[in-house]
């Protein structure tokens, strides 16, 4: 799922009626090459699933793969786009293999790049296939900002993903097993701040991470006005109280807060949830094996990412030769420079020179 706050760009969005959602896309794509097909999923619910793509752009293998997966579904009922995603990608993937958006403009942009959109009747969102890690890190508003501003935001989100995943585990590994790697004055400061703390570093970090995850979940579930207040006030007051009471050291609270703030830069809630889970996995390995456990966990996560595919697209593409699409994945290039579509999607029309069939 994605946070759909429209910072910039159109304010309209998908609703629960599939016909209205298709109309929002058709309003933006008036070309006859846009294909709209429907399938019924669910023996009892017979839920309508709309398949939308550009006939002269998308790779036919991607379309056929999506249709085959829908035809292979044999269930009583389909009532959620997330349910459909899990059924269509029955792998042991920890990361979401499809994009999820409630914005029509972002869906249109994905279709023009050579992707397929799936809209489930009753769900105010669209699934985007194939998806890779860089698509999930992108924000829907990026296309409405200048190249410099969008690139800066993209860089911050990639940095936020890395820091949110790795920082707590690395901090625990260094402070628990490899104190000699820290500068003397930093080590002395951290040691003084930990005087009187009844827990070791690993237990402290676990308590801080668990507390911050509970605050994050509460902020998501509560109404927006109340949720933001609970998150900010709860973090400030309870964090300060924990330090004053001697349960947590200031360093642990700072590391936990940095981790949570950097994780909040991700626009995909599904990806953010996965990062939170893997954060605890890396933390446990680091608390047990030190820096060796940290690198072991990092190797396992990267190996898992490299093994994933979404409708035939490698999940880490384009981080492999040829690197032609890498610049566009890491940065938002200016529109005059974006004359071709991503090679990794193997589109039928690789240039952005308009619709051949109008």
Short mmCIF file of C-alpha atoms in Angstrom, two decimals:
data_model
loop_
_atom_site.label_atom_id
_atom_site.label_comp_id
_atom_site.label_asym_id
_atom_site.label_seq_id
_atom_site.Cartn_x
_atom_site.Cartn_y
_atom_site.Cartn_z
CA UNK A 1 0.00 0.00 0.00
CA UNK A 2 1.07 3.59 -0.43
CA UNK A 3 0.55 6.85 1.39
CA UNK A 4 -1.66 8.77 -1.02
CA UNK A 5 -1.32 12.33 0.31
CA UNK A 6 -1.26 14.50 -2.82
CA UNK A 7 1.53 16.99 -2.11
CA UNK A 8 1.59 18.17 -5.71
CA UNK A 9 -0.35 17.18 -8.80
CA UNK A 10 -3.98 16.20 -9.42
CA UNK A 11 -6.22 15.64 -6.40
CA UNK A 12 -8.49 13.04 -7.98
CA UNK A 13 -7.87 9.41 -7.13
CA UNK A 14 -9.26 5.93 -7.52
CA UNK A 15 -12.53 4.93 -5.87
CA UNK A 16 -14.21 1.58 -5.17
CA UNK A 17 -15.99 1.48 -8.56
CA UNK A 18 -13.86 -0.10 -11.29
CA UNK A 19 -15.69 1.77 -14.08
CA UNK A 20 -14.87 5.15 -12.56
CA UNK A 21 -11.22 4.17 -12.15
CA UNK A 22 -10.96 3.10 -15.78
CA UNK A 23 -12.57 6.40 -16.80
CA UNK A 24 -9.92 8.33 -14.85
CA UNK A 25 -7.22 6.55 -16.84
CA UNK A 26 -9.08 6.92 -20.15
CA UNK A 27 -9.42 10.66 -19.48
CA UNK A 28 -5.63 10.85 -19.47
CA UNK A 29 -4.90 8.38 -22.30
CA UNK A 30 -7.09 9.03 -25.34
CA UNK A 31 -5.07 6.83 -27.68
CA UNK A 32 -6.78 3.84 -29.29
CA UNK A 33 -3.74 1.72 -28.43
CA UNK A 34 -4.82 1.58 -24.78
CA UNK A 35 -6.34 -1.84 -24.13
CA UNK A 36 -8.96 -2.44 -21.44
CA UNK A 37 -9.84 -6.05 -20.69
CA UNK A 38 -11.75 -7.62 -17.81
CA UNK A 39 -11.68 -10.97 -16.06
CA UNK A 40 -13.89 -12.47 -13.37
CA UNK A 41 -12.09 -13.77 -10.28
CA UNK A 42 -13.78 -15.77 -7.54
CA UNK A 43 -16.27 -18.60 -7.95
CA UNK A 44 -18.83 -16.92 -5.70
CA UNK A 45 -17.99 -13.22 -5.78
CA UNK A 46 -17.14 -13.06 -9.51
CA UNK A 47 -15.14 -9.92 -8.85
CA UNK A 48 -14.28 -7.85 -11.91
CA UNK A 49 -10.56 -7.32 -12.45
CA UNK A 50 -9.63 -4.77 -15.11
CA UNK A 51 -6.39 -5.21 -17.09
CA UNK A 52 -5.06 -2.05 -18.72
CA UNK A 53 -1.98 -1.63 -20.88
CA UNK A 54 -0.66 0.07 -24.01
CA UNK A 55 -0.80 -2.42 -26.87
CA UNK A 56 2.02 -0.87 -28.90
CA UNK A 57 4.34 -0.37 -25.90
CA UNK A 58 4.12 -3.23 -23.41
CA UNK A 59 6.00 -6.49 -23.86
CA UNK A 60 3.38 -9.14 -24.85
CA UNK A 61 5.08 -11.65 -22.54
CA UNK A 62 4.25 -9.48 -19.52
CA UNK A 63 0.59 -9.25 -20.52
CA UNK A 64 0.36 -12.98 -21.12
CA UNK A 65 2.05 -13.72 -17.80
CA UNK A 66 -0.46 -11.54 -15.94
CA UNK A 67 -3.41 -13.16 -17.73
CA UNK A 68 -2.13 -16.66 -17.05
CA UNK A 69 -1.77 -15.91 -13.35
CA UNK A 70 -5.32 -14.57 -13.21
CA UNK A 71 -6.66 -17.63 -15.06
CA UNK A 72 -4.89 -19.93 -12.59
CA UNK A 73 -6.72 -18.44 -9.60
CA UNK A 74 -9.33 -20.78 -8.13
CA UNK A 75 -10.80 -19.16 -5.03
CA UNK A 76 -14.21 -18.47 -3.53
CA UNK A 77 -13.88 -14.72 -3.66
CA UNK A 78 -11.57 -11.81 -4.39
CA UNK A 79 -12.13 -8.70 -2.31
CA UNK A 80 -8.76 -6.96 -2.12
CA UNK A 81 -5.96 -5.90 -4.43
CA UNK A 82 -3.42 -7.06 -1.85
CA UNK A 83 -5.09 -10.48 -1.74
CA UNK A 84 -4.87 -10.67 -5.53
CA UNK A 85 -1.18 -9.71 -5.41
CA UNK A 86 -0.39 -12.50 -2.94
CA UNK A 87 -2.33 -15.06 -4.97
CA UNK A 88 -0.67 -14.05 -8.24
CA UNK A 89 2.83 -14.13 -6.77
CA UNK A 90 2.75 -17.33 -4.65
CA UNK A 91 6.44 -17.18 -3.83
CA UNK A 92 8.12 -16.84 -0.47
CA UNK A 93 9.03 -13.27 -1.29
CA UNK A 94 9.45 -10.94 1.65
CA UNK A 95 9.18 -7.86 -0.55
CA UNK A 96 6.08 -6.72 -2.47
CA UNK A 97 6.30 -7.83 -6.10
CA UNK A 98 3.70 -5.38 -7.42
CA UNK A 99 3.26 -1.66 -7.09
CA UNK A 100 0.18 -0.34 -5.31
CA UNK A 101 -1.14 3.15 -5.99
CA UNK A 102 -4.34 5.10 -5.57
CA UNK A 103 -3.38 7.78 -8.09
CA UNK A 104 -4.42 7.73 -11.73
CA UNK A 105 -1.55 9.96 -12.91
CA UNK A 106 1.07 7.60 -11.49
CA UNK A 107 -0.74 4.62 -13.05
CA UNK A 108 -0.73 6.31 -16.46
CA UNK A 109 2.98 7.06 -16.16
CA UNK A 110 3.67 3.39 -15.39
CA UNK A 111 1.57 2.25 -18.36
CA UNK A 112 3.43 4.58 -20.72
CA UNK A 113 6.69 3.07 -19.49
CA UNK A 114 5.53 -0.43 -20.49
CA UNK A 115 3.82 -1.78 -17.38
CA UNK A 116 0.40 -3.34 -16.83
CA UNK A 117 -2.21 -1.95 -14.44
CA UNK A 118 -4.72 -4.16 -12.60
CA UNK A 119 -7.80 -2.66 -10.96
CA UNK A 120 -9.94 -4.81 -8.65
CA UNK A 121 -13.59 -3.85 -8.30
CA UNK A 122 -14.20 -2.66 -4.75
CA UNK A 123 -10.61 -1.52 -4.16
CA UNK A 124 -9.66 2.17 -4.58
CA UNK A 125 -6.22 1.36 -5.95
CA UNK A 126 -4.36 -0.19 -8.87
CA UNK A 127 -1.71 -2.88 -8.94
CA UNK A 128 1.30 -2.20 -11.17
CA UNK A 129 3.23 -5.07 -12.76
CA UNK A 130 6.05 -5.72 -13.15
CA UNK A 131 7.55 -3.88 -10.18
CA UNK A 132 11.11 -3.64 -8.96
CA UNK A 133 12.67 -2.12 -5.86
CA UNK A 134 13.26 1.25 -7.48
CA UNK A 135 9.61 1.57 -8.53
CA UNK A 136 8.49 1.03 -4.93
CA UNK A 137 10.94 3.65 -3.67
CA UNK A 138 9.64 6.29 -6.10
CA UNK A 139 6.98 8.74 -4.92
CA UNK A 140 3.94 9.43 -7.15
CA UNK A 141 4.62 13.18 -6.90
CA UNK A 142 8.08 12.91 -8.47
CA UNK A 143 6.73 13.46 -11.98
CA UNK A 144 5.23 16.80 -10.88
CA UNK A 145 8.47 18.21 -9.43
CA UNK A 146 11.52 19.53 -11.22
CA UNK A 147 14.28 17.05 -11.99
CA UNK A 148 16.55 18.45 -9.27
CA UNK A 149 13.89 18.36 -6.55
CA UNK A 150 12.68 14.89 -7.54
CA UNK A 151 16.25 13.55 -7.66
CA UNK A 152 16.97 14.94 -4.21
CA UNK A 153 13.82 13.29 -2.85
CA UNK A 154 14.67 10.01 -4.54
CA UNK A 155 18.16 10.08 -3.03
CA UNK A 156 16.75 10.77 0.43
CA UNK A 157 14.35 7.82 0.14
CA UNK A 158 17.13 5.44 -0.92
CA UNK A 159 19.25 6.72 1.96
CA UNK A 160 16.28 6.37 4.30
CA UNK A 161 15.72 2.76 3.26
CA UNK A 162 19.38 1.86 3.88
CA UNK A 163 19.72 3.68 7.20
CA UNK A 164 16.39 2.44 8.52
CA UNK A 165 17.34 -1.16 7.74
CA UNK A 166 20.99 -1.21 8.80
CA UNK A 167 21.65 1.42 11.48
CA UNK A 168 20.28 -0.34 14.62
CA UNK A 169 21.96 -3.64 13.80
CA UNK A 170 25.29 -1.97 13.01
CA UNK A 171 25.16 0.13 16.19
CA UNK A 172 24.47 -2.91 18.38
CA UNK A 173 27.19 -4.97 16.70
CA UNK A 174 29.83 -2.27 17.17
CA UNK A 175 28.90 -1.29 20.71
CA UNK A 176 28.48 -4.87 21.96
CA UNK A 177 31.42 -6.66 20.34
CA UNK A 178 33.76 -4.20 18.64
CA UNK A 179 34.12 -1.19 20.93
CA UNK A 180 37.74 -0.82 19.82
CA UNK A 181 36.51 0.39 16.42
CA UNK A 182 34.91 3.50 17.94
CA UNK A 183 36.82 6.76 18.54
CA UNK A 184 37.87 7.04 22.18
CA UNK A 185 35.87 10.19 22.96
CA UNK A 186 32.70 8.77 21.38
CA UNK A 187 33.13 5.52 23.29
CA UNK A 188 33.66 7.44 26.54
CA UNK A 189 30.54 9.54 25.94
CA UNK A 190 28.40 6.50 25.22
CA UNK A 191 29.84 4.69 28.23
CA UNK A 192 29.10 7.57 30.61
CA UNK A 193 25.53 7.85 29.31
CA UNK A 194 24.99 4.15 29.97
CA UNK A 195 25.98 4.29 33.64
CA UNK A 196 23.16 2.91 35.76
CA UNK A 197 21.25 1.36 32.85
CA UNK A 198 20.00 -2.09 33.98
CA UNK A 199 20.02 -3.58 30.45
CA UNK A 200 22.75 -4.32 27.96
CA UNK A 201 22.87 -2.59 24.58
CA UNK A 202 20.95 -5.29 22.69
CA UNK A 203 18.02 -5.32 25.14
CA UNK A 204 17.95 -1.52 25.18
CA UNK A 205 17.79 -1.34 21.40
CA UNK A 206 15.09 -4.00 21.24
CA UNK A 207 12.92 -2.07 23.70
CA UNK A 208 13.42 1.19 21.79
CA UNK A 209 12.65 -0.35 18.39
CA UNK A 210 9.58 -2.17 19.70
CA UNK A 211 8.28 1.00 21.35
CA UNK A 212 8.77 3.05 18.17
CA UNK A 213 7.08 0.39 16.03
CA UNK A 214 4.06 0.44 18.36
CA UNK A 215 3.91 4.23 18.06
CA UNK A 216 4.14 4.00 14.26
CA UNK A 217 1.34 1.44 14.11
CA UNK A 218 -0.82 3.57 16.39
CA UNK A 219 -0.20 6.61 14.20
CA UNK A 220 -1.33 4.68 11.10
CA UNK A 221 -4.50 3.23 12.67
CA UNK A 222 -5.72 6.34 14.45
CA UNK A 223 -7.32 9.28 12.58
CA UNK A 224 -4.72 11.47 10.89
CA UNK A 225 -4.98 14.42 13.29
CA UNK A 226 -4.89 12.22 16.40
CA UNK A 227 -2.32 9.80 14.97
CA UNK A 228 0.31 12.45 14.28
CA UNK A 229 -0.20 13.89 17.77
CA UNK A 230 0.16 10.49 19.43
CA UNK A 231 3.33 9.73 17.47
CA UNK A 232 5.07 13.05 18.21
CA UNK A 233 3.93 13.54 21.79
CA UNK A 234 4.37 9.88 22.68
CA UNK A 235 7.87 9.78 21.25
CA UNK A 236 9.00 12.98 22.96
CA UNK A 237 7.42 12.51 26.38
CA UNK A 238 7.94 8.79 26.83
CA UNK A 239 11.45 8.91 25.35
CA UNK A 240 12.47 11.67 27.73
CA UNK A 241 10.80 9.85 30.64
CA UNK A 242 12.64 6.60 29.79
CA UNK A 243 15.99 8.44 29.83
CA UNK A 244 15.23 10.21 33.12
CA UNK A 245 14.05 6.97 34.73
CA UNK A 246 17.25 5.20 33.71
CA UNK A 247 15.62 2.57 31.50
CA UNK A 248 17.22 3.74 28.24
CA UNK A 249 20.38 5.66 27.40
CA UNK A 250 20.24 8.83 25.24
CA UNK A 251 22.32 7.18 22.50
CA UNK A 252 19.84 4.34 22.07
CA UNK A 253 16.90 6.74 21.92
CA UNK A 254 18.67 8.86 19.30
CA UNK A 255 19.51 5.83 17.14
CA UNK A 256 15.92 4.58 17.40
CA UNK A 257 14.50 7.99 16.50
CA UNK A 258 16.83 8.36 13.50
CA UNK A 259 15.82 4.88 12.33
CA UNK A 260 12.12 5.67 12.54
CA UNK A 261 12.41 9.07 10.88
CA UNK A 262 14.46 7.72 7.97
CA UNK A 263 11.98 4.86 7.55
CA UNK A 264 9.13 7.37 7.27
CA UNK A 265 10.55 8.65 3.97
CA UNK A 266 9.28 5.53 2.17
CA UNK A 267 5.99 6.05 0.35
CA UNK A 268 5.12 2.34 0.11
CA UNK A 269 3.61 1.00 3.33
CA UNK A 270 4.19 -2.57 2.17
CA UNK A 271 7.88 -1.89 1.65
CA UNK A 272 8.09 -0.04 4.98
CA UNK A 273 6.56 -3.03 6.77
CA UNK A 274 9.06 -5.37 5.14
CA UNK A 275 11.96 -3.13 6.15
CA UNK A 276 10.70 -3.08 9.75
CA UNK A 277 10.59 -6.88 9.85
CA UNK A 278 14.05 -7.29 8.33
CA UNK A 279 15.40 -4.66 10.73
CA UNK A 280 14.62 -6.98 13.64
CA UNK A 281 16.14 -9.92 11.72
CA UNK A 282 19.43 -8.08 11.21
CA UNK A 283 19.31 -6.82 14.79
CA UNK A 284 19.04 -10.36 16.20
CA UNK A 285 21.95 -11.61 14.09
CA UNK A 286 24.10 -8.62 15.05
CA UNK A 287 23.26 -8.96 18.75
CA UNK A 288 24.23 -12.64 18.58
CA UNK A 289 27.25 -12.71 16.27
CA UNK A 290 28.45 -9.12 16.19
CA UNK A 291 29.70 -7.60 12.96
CA UNK A 292 29.88 -11.07 11.40
CA UNK A 293 26.16 -11.51 12.02
CA UNK A 294 25.53 -8.06 10.54
CA UNK A 295 27.26 -8.91 7.26
CA UNK A 296 25.71 -12.38 7.22
CA UNK A 297 22.24 -10.87 7.51
CA UNK A 298 23.04 -8.27 4.86
CA UNK A 299 24.23 -11.01 2.51
CA UNK A 300 21.02 -13.00 3.09
CA UNK A 301 18.83 -9.96 2.37
CA UNK A 302 20.73 -9.05 -0.80
CA UNK A 303 20.67 -12.68 -2.00
CA UNK A 304 16.92 -12.80 -1.46
CA UNK A 305 16.46 -9.54 -3.38
CA UNK A 306 18.60 -10.82 -6.26
CA UNK A 307 16.52 -14.01 -6.50
CA UNK A 308 13.16 -12.22 -6.86
CA UNK A 309 11.40 -11.63 -10.16
CA UNK A 310 8.18 -9.80 -10.93
CA UNK A 311 6.59 -11.00 -14.18
CA UNK A 312 10.07 -11.90 -15.41
CA UNK A 313 11.68 -8.60 -14.37
CA UNK A 314 14.61 -8.96 -11.91
CA UNK A 315 13.74 -7.19 -8.68
CA UNK A 316 17.06 -5.35 -8.50
CA UNK A 317 17.05 -4.27 -12.14
CA UNK A 318 18.80 -2.28 -13.49
CA UNK A 319 21.70 -2.85 -11.04
CA UNK A 320 23.45 -5.17 -13.50
CA UNK A 321 25.05 -4.81 -16.92
CA UNK A 322 24.05 -3.10 -19.10
CA UNK A 323 23.64 -0.08 -16.87
CA UNK A 324 21.70 2.03 -19.39
CA UNK A 325 18.63 2.37 -17.14
CA UNK A 326 20.57 2.85 -13.90
CA UNK A 327 20.75 6.65 -14.11
CA UNK A 328 16.98 6.92 -14.63
CA UNK A 329 16.39 4.55 -11.71
CA UNK A 330 18.60 6.44 -9.28
CA UNK A 331 17.68 9.95 -10.47
CA UNK A 332 14.75 11.71 -12.09
CA UNK A 333 16.28 12.91 -15.34
CA UNK A 334 14.93 16.08 -17.01
CA UNK A 335 12.14 15.37 -19.48
CA UNK A 336 14.15 16.49 -22.56
CA UNK A 337 16.70 13.77 -21.72
CA UNK A 338 14.12 11.01 -21.34
CA UNK A 339 13.74 10.06 -24.98
CA UNK A 340 13.59 6.30 -24.49
CA UNK A 341 11.66 3.90 -22.30
CA UNK A 342 13.42 1.53 -19.86
CA UNK A 343 15.26 -1.24 -21.73
CA UNK A 344 14.66 -3.64 -18.83
CA UNK A 345 10.92 -3.72 -19.67
CA UNK A 346 11.65 -4.79 -23.27
CA UNK A 347 9.00 -2.51 -24.72
CA UNK A 348 7.82 -2.81 -28.32
CA UNK A 349 8.19 0.94 -28.84
CA UNK A 350 11.36 2.05 -27.08
CA UNK A 351 11.13 5.76 -27.96
CA UNK A 352 8.95 8.41 -26.35
CA UNK A 353 8.00 9.95 -29.68
CA UNK A 354 4.26 9.49 -29.40
CA UNK A 355 1.71 6.83 -30.23
CA UNK A 356 2.27 5.17 -33.60
CA UNK A 357 -1.37 4.16 -33.95
CA UNK A 358 -2.99 7.22 -32.38
#
